[in-house]
mmCIF file of C-alpha atoms in Angstrom:
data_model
loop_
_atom_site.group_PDB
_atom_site.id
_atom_site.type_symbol
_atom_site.label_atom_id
_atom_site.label_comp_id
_atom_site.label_asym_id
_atom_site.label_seq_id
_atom_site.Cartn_x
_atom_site.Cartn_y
_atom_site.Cartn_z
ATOM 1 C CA UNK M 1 147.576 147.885 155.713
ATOM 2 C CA UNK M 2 150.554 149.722 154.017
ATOM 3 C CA UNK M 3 151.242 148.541 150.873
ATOM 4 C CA UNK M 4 154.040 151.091 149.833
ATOM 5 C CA UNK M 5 157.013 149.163 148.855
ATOM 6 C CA UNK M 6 160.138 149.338 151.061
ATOM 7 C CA UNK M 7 163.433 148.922 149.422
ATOM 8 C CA UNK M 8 166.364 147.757 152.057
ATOM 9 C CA UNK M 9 169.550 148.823 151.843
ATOM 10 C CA UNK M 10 172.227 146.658 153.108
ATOM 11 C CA UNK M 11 175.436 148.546 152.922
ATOM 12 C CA UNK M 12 178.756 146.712 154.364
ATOM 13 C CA UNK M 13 183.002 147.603 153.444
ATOM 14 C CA UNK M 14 182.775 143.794 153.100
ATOM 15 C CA UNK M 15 180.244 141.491 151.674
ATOM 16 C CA UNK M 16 177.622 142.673 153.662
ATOM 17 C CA UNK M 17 175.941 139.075 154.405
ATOM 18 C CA UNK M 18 175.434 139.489 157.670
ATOM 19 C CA UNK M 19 173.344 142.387 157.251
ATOM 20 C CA UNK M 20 171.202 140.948 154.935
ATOM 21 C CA UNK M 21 170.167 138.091 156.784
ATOM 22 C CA UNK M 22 169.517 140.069 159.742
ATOM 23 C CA UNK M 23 167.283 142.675 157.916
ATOM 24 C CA UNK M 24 165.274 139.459 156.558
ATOM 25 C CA UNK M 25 164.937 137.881 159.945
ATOM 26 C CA UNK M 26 163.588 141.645 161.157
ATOM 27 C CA UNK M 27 161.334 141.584 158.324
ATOM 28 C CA UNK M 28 160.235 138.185 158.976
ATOM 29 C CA UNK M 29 158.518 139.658 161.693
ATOM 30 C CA UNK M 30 155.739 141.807 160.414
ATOM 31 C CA UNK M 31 153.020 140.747 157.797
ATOM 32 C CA UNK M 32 154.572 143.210 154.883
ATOM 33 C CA UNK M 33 156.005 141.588 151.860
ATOM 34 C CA UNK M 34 156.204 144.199 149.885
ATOM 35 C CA UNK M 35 159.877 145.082 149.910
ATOM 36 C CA UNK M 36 163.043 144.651 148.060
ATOM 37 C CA UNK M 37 166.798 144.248 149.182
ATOM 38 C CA UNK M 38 169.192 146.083 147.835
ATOM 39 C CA UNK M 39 172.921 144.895 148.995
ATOM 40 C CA UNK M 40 176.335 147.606 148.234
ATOM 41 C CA UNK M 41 178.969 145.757 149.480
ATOM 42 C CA UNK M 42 182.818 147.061 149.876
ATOM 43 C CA UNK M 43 181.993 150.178 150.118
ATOM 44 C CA UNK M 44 185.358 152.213 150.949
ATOM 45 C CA UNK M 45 184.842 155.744 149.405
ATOM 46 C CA UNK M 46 182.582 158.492 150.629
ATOM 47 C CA UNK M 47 181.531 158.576 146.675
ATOM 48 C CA UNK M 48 179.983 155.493 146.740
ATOM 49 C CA UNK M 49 177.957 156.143 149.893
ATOM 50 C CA UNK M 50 176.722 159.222 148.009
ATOM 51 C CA UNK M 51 175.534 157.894 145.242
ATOM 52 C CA UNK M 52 173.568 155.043 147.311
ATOM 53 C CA UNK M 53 171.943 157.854 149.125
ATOM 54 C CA UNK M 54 171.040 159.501 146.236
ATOM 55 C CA UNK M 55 168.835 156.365 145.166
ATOM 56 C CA UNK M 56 167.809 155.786 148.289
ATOM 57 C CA UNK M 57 166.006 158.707 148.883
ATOM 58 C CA UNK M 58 163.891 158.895 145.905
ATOM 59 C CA UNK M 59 162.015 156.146 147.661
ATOM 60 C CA UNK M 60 160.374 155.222 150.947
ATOM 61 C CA UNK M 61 164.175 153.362 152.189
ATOM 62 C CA UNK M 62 165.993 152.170 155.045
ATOM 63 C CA UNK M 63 169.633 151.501 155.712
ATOM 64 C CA UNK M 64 170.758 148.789 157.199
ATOM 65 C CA UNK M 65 174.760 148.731 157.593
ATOM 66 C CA UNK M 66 177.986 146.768 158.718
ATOM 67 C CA UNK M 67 180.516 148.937 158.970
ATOM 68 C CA UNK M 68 183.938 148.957 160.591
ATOM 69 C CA UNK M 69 186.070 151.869 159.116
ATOM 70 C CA UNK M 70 184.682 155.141 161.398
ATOM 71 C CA UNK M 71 185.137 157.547 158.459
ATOM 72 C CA UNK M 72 182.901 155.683 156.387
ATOM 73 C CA UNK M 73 180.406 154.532 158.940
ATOM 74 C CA UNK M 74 180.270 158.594 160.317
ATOM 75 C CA UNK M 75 180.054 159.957 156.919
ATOM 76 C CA UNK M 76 176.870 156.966 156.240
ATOM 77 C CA UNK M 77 175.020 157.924 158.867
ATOM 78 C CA UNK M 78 175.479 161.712 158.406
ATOM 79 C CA UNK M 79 174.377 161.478 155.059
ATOM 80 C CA UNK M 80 171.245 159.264 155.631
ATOM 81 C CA UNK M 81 170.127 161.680 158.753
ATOM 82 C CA UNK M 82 170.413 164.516 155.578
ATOM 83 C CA UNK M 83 168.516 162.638 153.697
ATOM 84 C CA UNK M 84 165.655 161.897 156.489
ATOM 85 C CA UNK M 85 166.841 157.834 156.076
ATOM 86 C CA UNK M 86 166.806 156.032 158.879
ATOM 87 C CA UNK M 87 170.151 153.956 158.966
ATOM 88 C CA UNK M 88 170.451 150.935 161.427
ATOM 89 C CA UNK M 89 174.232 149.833 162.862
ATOM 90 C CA UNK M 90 174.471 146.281 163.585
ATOM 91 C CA UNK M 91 177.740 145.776 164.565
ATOM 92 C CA UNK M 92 178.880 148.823 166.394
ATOM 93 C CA UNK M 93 177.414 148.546 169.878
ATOM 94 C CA UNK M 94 178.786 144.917 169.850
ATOM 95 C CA UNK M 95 182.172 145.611 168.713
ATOM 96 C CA UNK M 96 181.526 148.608 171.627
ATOM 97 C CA UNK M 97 179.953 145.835 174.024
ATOM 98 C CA UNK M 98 183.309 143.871 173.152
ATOM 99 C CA UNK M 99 185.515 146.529 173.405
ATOM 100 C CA UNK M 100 184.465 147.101 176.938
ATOM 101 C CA UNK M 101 184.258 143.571 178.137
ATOM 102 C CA UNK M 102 187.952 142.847 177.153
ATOM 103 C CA UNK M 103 189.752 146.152 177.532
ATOM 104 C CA UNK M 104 190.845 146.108 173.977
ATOM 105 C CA UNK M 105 190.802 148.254 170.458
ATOM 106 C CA UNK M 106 189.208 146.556 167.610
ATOM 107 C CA UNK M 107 191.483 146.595 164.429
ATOM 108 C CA UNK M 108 188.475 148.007 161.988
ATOM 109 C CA UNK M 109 189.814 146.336 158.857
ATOM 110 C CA UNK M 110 186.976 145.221 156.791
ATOM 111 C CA UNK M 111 186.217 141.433 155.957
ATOM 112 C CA UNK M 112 188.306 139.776 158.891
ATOM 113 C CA UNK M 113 185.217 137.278 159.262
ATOM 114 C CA UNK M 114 185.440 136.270 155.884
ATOM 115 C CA UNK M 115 189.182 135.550 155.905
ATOM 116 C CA UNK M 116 188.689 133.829 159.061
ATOM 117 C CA UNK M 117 186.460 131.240 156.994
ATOM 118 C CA UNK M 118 188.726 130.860 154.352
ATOM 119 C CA UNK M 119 191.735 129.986 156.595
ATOM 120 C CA UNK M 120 189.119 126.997 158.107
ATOM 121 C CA UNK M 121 188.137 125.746 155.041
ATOM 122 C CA UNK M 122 191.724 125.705 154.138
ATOM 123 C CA UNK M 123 193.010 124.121 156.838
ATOM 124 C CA UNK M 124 189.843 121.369 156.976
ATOM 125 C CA UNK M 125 191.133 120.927 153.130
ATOM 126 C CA UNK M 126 194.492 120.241 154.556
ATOM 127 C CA UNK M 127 193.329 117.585 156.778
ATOM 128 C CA UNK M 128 190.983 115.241 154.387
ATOM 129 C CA UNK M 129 194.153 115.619 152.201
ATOM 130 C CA UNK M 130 196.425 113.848 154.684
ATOM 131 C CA UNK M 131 193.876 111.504 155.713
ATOM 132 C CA UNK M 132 193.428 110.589 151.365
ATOM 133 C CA UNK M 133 196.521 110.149 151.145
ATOM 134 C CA UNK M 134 197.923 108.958 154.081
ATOM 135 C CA UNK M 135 200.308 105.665 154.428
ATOM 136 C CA UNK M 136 200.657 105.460 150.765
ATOM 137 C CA UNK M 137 196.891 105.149 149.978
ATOM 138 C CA UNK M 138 197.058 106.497 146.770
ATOM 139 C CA UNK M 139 200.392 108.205 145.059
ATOM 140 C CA UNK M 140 198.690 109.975 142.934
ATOM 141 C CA UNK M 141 198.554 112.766 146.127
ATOM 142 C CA UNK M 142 202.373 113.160 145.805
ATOM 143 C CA UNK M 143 202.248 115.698 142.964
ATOM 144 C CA UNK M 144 199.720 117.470 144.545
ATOM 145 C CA UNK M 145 201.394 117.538 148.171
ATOM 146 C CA UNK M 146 203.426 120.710 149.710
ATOM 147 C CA UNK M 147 205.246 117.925 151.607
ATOM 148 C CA UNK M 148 206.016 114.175 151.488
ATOM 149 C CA UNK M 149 207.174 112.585 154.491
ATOM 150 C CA UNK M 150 208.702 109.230 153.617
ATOM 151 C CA UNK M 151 210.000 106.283 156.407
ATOM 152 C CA UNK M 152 209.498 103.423 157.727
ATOM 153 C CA UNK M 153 206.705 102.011 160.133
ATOM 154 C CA UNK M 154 206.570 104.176 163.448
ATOM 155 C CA UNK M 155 208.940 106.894 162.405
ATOM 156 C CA UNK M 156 205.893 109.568 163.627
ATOM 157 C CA UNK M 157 204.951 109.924 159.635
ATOM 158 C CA UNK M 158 200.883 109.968 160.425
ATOM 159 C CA UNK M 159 200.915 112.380 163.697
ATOM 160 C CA UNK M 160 203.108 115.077 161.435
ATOM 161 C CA UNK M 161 200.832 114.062 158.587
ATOM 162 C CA UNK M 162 198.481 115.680 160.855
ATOM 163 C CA UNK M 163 199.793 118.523 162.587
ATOM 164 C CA UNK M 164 200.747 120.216 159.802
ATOM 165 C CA UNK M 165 198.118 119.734 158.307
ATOM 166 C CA UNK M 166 196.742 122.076 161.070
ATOM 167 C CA UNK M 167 198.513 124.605 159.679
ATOM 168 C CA UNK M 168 196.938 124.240 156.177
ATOM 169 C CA UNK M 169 200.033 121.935 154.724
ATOM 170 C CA UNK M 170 198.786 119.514 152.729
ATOM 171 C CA UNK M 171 200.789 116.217 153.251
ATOM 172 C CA UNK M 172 201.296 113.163 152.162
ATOM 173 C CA UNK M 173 203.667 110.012 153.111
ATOM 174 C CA UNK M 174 204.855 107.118 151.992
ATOM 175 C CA UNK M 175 205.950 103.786 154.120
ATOM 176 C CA UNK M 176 208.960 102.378 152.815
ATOM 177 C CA UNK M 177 208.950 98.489 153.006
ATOM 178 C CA UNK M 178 212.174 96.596 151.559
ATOM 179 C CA UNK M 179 209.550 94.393 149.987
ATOM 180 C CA UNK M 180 207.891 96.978 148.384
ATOM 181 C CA UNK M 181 209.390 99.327 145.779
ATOM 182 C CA UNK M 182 208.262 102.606 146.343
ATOM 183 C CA UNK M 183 205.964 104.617 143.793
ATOM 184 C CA UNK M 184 207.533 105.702 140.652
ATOM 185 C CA UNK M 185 205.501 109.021 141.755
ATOM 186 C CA UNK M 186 208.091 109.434 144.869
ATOM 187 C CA UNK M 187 210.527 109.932 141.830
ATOM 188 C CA UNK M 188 209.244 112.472 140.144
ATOM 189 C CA UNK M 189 208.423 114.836 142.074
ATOM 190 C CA UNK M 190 211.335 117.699 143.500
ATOM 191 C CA UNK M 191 213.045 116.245 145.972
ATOM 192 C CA UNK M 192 213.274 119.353 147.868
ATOM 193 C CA UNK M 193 209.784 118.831 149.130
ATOM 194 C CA UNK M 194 210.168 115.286 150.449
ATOM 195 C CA UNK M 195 211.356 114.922 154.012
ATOM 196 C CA UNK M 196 212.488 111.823 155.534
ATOM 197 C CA UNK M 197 212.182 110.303 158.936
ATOM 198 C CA UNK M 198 214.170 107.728 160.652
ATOM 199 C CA UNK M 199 214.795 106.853 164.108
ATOM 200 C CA UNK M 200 217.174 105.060 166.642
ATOM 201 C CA UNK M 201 216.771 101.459 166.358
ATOM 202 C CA UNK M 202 216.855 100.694 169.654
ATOM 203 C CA UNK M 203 214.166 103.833 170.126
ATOM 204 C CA UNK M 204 212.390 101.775 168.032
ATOM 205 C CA UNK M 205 212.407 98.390 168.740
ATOM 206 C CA UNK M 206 210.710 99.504 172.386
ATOM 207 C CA UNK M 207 207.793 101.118 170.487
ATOM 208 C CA UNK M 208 207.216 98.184 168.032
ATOM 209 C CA UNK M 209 206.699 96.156 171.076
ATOM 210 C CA UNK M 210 204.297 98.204 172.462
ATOM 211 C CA UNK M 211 202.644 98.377 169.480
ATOM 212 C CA UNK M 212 202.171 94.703 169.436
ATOM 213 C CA UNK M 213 201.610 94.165 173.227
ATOM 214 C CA UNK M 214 198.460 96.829 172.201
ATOM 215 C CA UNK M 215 197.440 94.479 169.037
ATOM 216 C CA UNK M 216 197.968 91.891 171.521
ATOM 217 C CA UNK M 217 200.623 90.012 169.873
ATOM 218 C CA UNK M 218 203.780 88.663 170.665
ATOM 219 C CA UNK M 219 206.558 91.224 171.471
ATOM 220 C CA UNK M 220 209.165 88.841 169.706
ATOM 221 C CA UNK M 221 207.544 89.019 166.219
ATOM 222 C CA UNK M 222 209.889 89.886 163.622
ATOM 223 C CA UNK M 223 208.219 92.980 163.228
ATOM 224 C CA UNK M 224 210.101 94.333 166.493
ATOM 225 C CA UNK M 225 213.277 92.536 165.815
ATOM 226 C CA UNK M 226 216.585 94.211 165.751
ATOM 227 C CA UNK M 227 217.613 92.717 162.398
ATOM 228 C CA UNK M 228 213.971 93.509 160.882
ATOM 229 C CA UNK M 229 214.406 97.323 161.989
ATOM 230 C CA UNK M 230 218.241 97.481 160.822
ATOM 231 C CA UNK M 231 217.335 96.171 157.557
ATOM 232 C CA UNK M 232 214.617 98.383 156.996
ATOM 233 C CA UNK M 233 216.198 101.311 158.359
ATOM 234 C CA UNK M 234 219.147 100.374 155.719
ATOM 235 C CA UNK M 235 216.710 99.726 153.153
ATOM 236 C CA UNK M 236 215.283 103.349 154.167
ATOM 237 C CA UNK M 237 218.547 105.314 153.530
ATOM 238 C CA UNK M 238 219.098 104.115 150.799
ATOM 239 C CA UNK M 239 215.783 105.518 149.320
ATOM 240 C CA UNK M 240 216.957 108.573 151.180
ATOM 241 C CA UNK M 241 219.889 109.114 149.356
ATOM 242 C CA UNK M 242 218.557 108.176 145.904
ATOM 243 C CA UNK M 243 216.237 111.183 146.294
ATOM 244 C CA UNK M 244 218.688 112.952 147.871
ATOM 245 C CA UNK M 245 216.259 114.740 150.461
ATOM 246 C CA UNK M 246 216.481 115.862 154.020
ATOM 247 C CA UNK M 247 216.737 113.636 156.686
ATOM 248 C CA UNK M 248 215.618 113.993 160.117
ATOM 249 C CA UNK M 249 215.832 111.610 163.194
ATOM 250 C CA UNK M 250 212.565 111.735 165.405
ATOM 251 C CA UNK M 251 214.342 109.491 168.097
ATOM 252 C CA UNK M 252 213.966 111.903 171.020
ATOM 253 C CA UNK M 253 211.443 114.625 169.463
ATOM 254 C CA UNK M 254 208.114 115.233 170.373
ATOM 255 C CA UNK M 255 205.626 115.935 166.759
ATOM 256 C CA UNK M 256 205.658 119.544 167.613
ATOM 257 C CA UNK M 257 209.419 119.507 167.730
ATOM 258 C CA UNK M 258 209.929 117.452 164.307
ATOM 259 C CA UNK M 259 207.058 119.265 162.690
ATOM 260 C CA UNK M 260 208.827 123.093 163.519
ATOM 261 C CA UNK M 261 212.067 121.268 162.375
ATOM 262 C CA UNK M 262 210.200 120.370 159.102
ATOM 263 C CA UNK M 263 209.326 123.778 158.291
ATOM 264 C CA UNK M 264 212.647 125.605 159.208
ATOM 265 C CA UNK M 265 214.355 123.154 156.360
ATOM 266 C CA UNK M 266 211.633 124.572 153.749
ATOM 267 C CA UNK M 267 211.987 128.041 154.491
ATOM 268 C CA UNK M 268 216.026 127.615 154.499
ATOM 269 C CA UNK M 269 216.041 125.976 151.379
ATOM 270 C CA UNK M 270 213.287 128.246 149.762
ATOM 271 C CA UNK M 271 211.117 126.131 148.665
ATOM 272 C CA UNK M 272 207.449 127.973 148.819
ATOM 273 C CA UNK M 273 204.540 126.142 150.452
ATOM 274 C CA UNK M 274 201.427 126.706 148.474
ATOM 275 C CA UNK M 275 199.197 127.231 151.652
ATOM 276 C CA UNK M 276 202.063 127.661 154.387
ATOM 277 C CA UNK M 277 203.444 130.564 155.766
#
């Protein structure tokens, strides 16, 4: 059995991961051990490729390779032929596969998988953040939140929570209760980033009571009574206007409407989200 050692190349304009595991799937297959990888990742000069070639072929090699940017991947594989290396192309007769499957031009920019991952892990980030520190849990997230919705019980302050948190916003928001002062942490952070909601009382005494006909309680409770939602909604402003923050009415607005309105005030008042856009 050949004993020889094999060294693998694994060359990729990006990380080059996914050429690596494939080569030691391959490899996987045949009863040699005897090899070594050898990964040059972000390659994006001609001089690099050169001098991996020139290692290479001091040494019984092959080339395994993700590239995207033609130059490069041309220039690899007319080097390696030079050099009597055979060089393997992973992704090109996908992409090519792809290409002619949807009619379309792939962009060849290097590492688009990669920032595909980061934008999910970013935006899965953003979501256990506004379930931690939803509904006041724990006010300690208010200093470390891109936005703070603040209002009073059904103003729609969960659901935005959420969808924009699907667009990697990490938020946070408060109820306000008249008999419960709000964190001291609501105070110190810039008001500028704190929106709040409120709503038509009458709006609101209708979905109260379906809230409780769904809890199975007693439309009449207080909790869905016009003087309750007056003087909370009272109680509310007044918050409001200490902070001195926007204020928007979610009457009549579906989430996606409030939550576009939400990010049209940041971007007119300047105020840079840390992961929005």
């Amino acid at each position: 059995m050949d004993r020889e050692e094999l060294l693998i190349y694994i060359v990729s304009d990006s990380i080059g991961e996914t050429a690596e595991q494939v080569a030691k799937a391959s490899v996987s297959q045949f009863l040699f051990d005897n090899y070594e990888i050898r990964r040059f990742p972000f390659i994006n000069e001609k001089q690099q490729i050169s001098e991996m070639i020139e290692e290479a072929k001091q040494q019984r090699s092959i080339i395994i390779f993700t590239m995207v940017v033609q130059e490069l991947k041309d220039y690899l594989v007319e080097e390696s032929s030079k050099a009597n290396i055979p060089s393997i192309d992973i992704m090109s007769p996908i992409i090519q596969g792809l290409s002619d499957v949807l009619k379309s031009t792939p962009k060849r920019e290097p590492g688009l998988i990669r920032k595909l991952d980061e934008k999910y892990f970013k935006k899965v980030e953003a979501i256990e953040f506004a379930v931690k520190y939803d509904d006041g849990k724990d006010p300690r997230g208010l200093k470390k939140a891109d936005i703070v919705l603040i209002g009073i019980s059904r103003t729609s302050k969960t659901p935005l929570s959420m969808y924009l948190a699907h667009k990697n916003i990490k938020v946070a928001n408060v109820p306000l209760v008249p008999e419960v002062a709000p964190p001291k942490e609501l105070f110190e952070i810039p008001s500028k980033k704190v929106i709040g909601l409120t709503t038509n009382p009458m709006k609101l005494i209708e979905i109260r009571q379906e809230r409780l006909k769904a809890l199975g309680l007693k439309s009449e409770a207080n909790y869905a009574s016009i003087e309750r939602i007056l003087e909370e909604l009272e109680y509310a402003d007044d918050i409001m206007k200490r902070l001195g923050c926007p204020v928007l009415d979610v009457s009549s607005k579906a989430v996606e409407e409030s939550a576009s309105i939400i990010l049209e005030i940041f971007r007119e008042i300047g105020y840079k989200l840390i992961n929005g856009r």
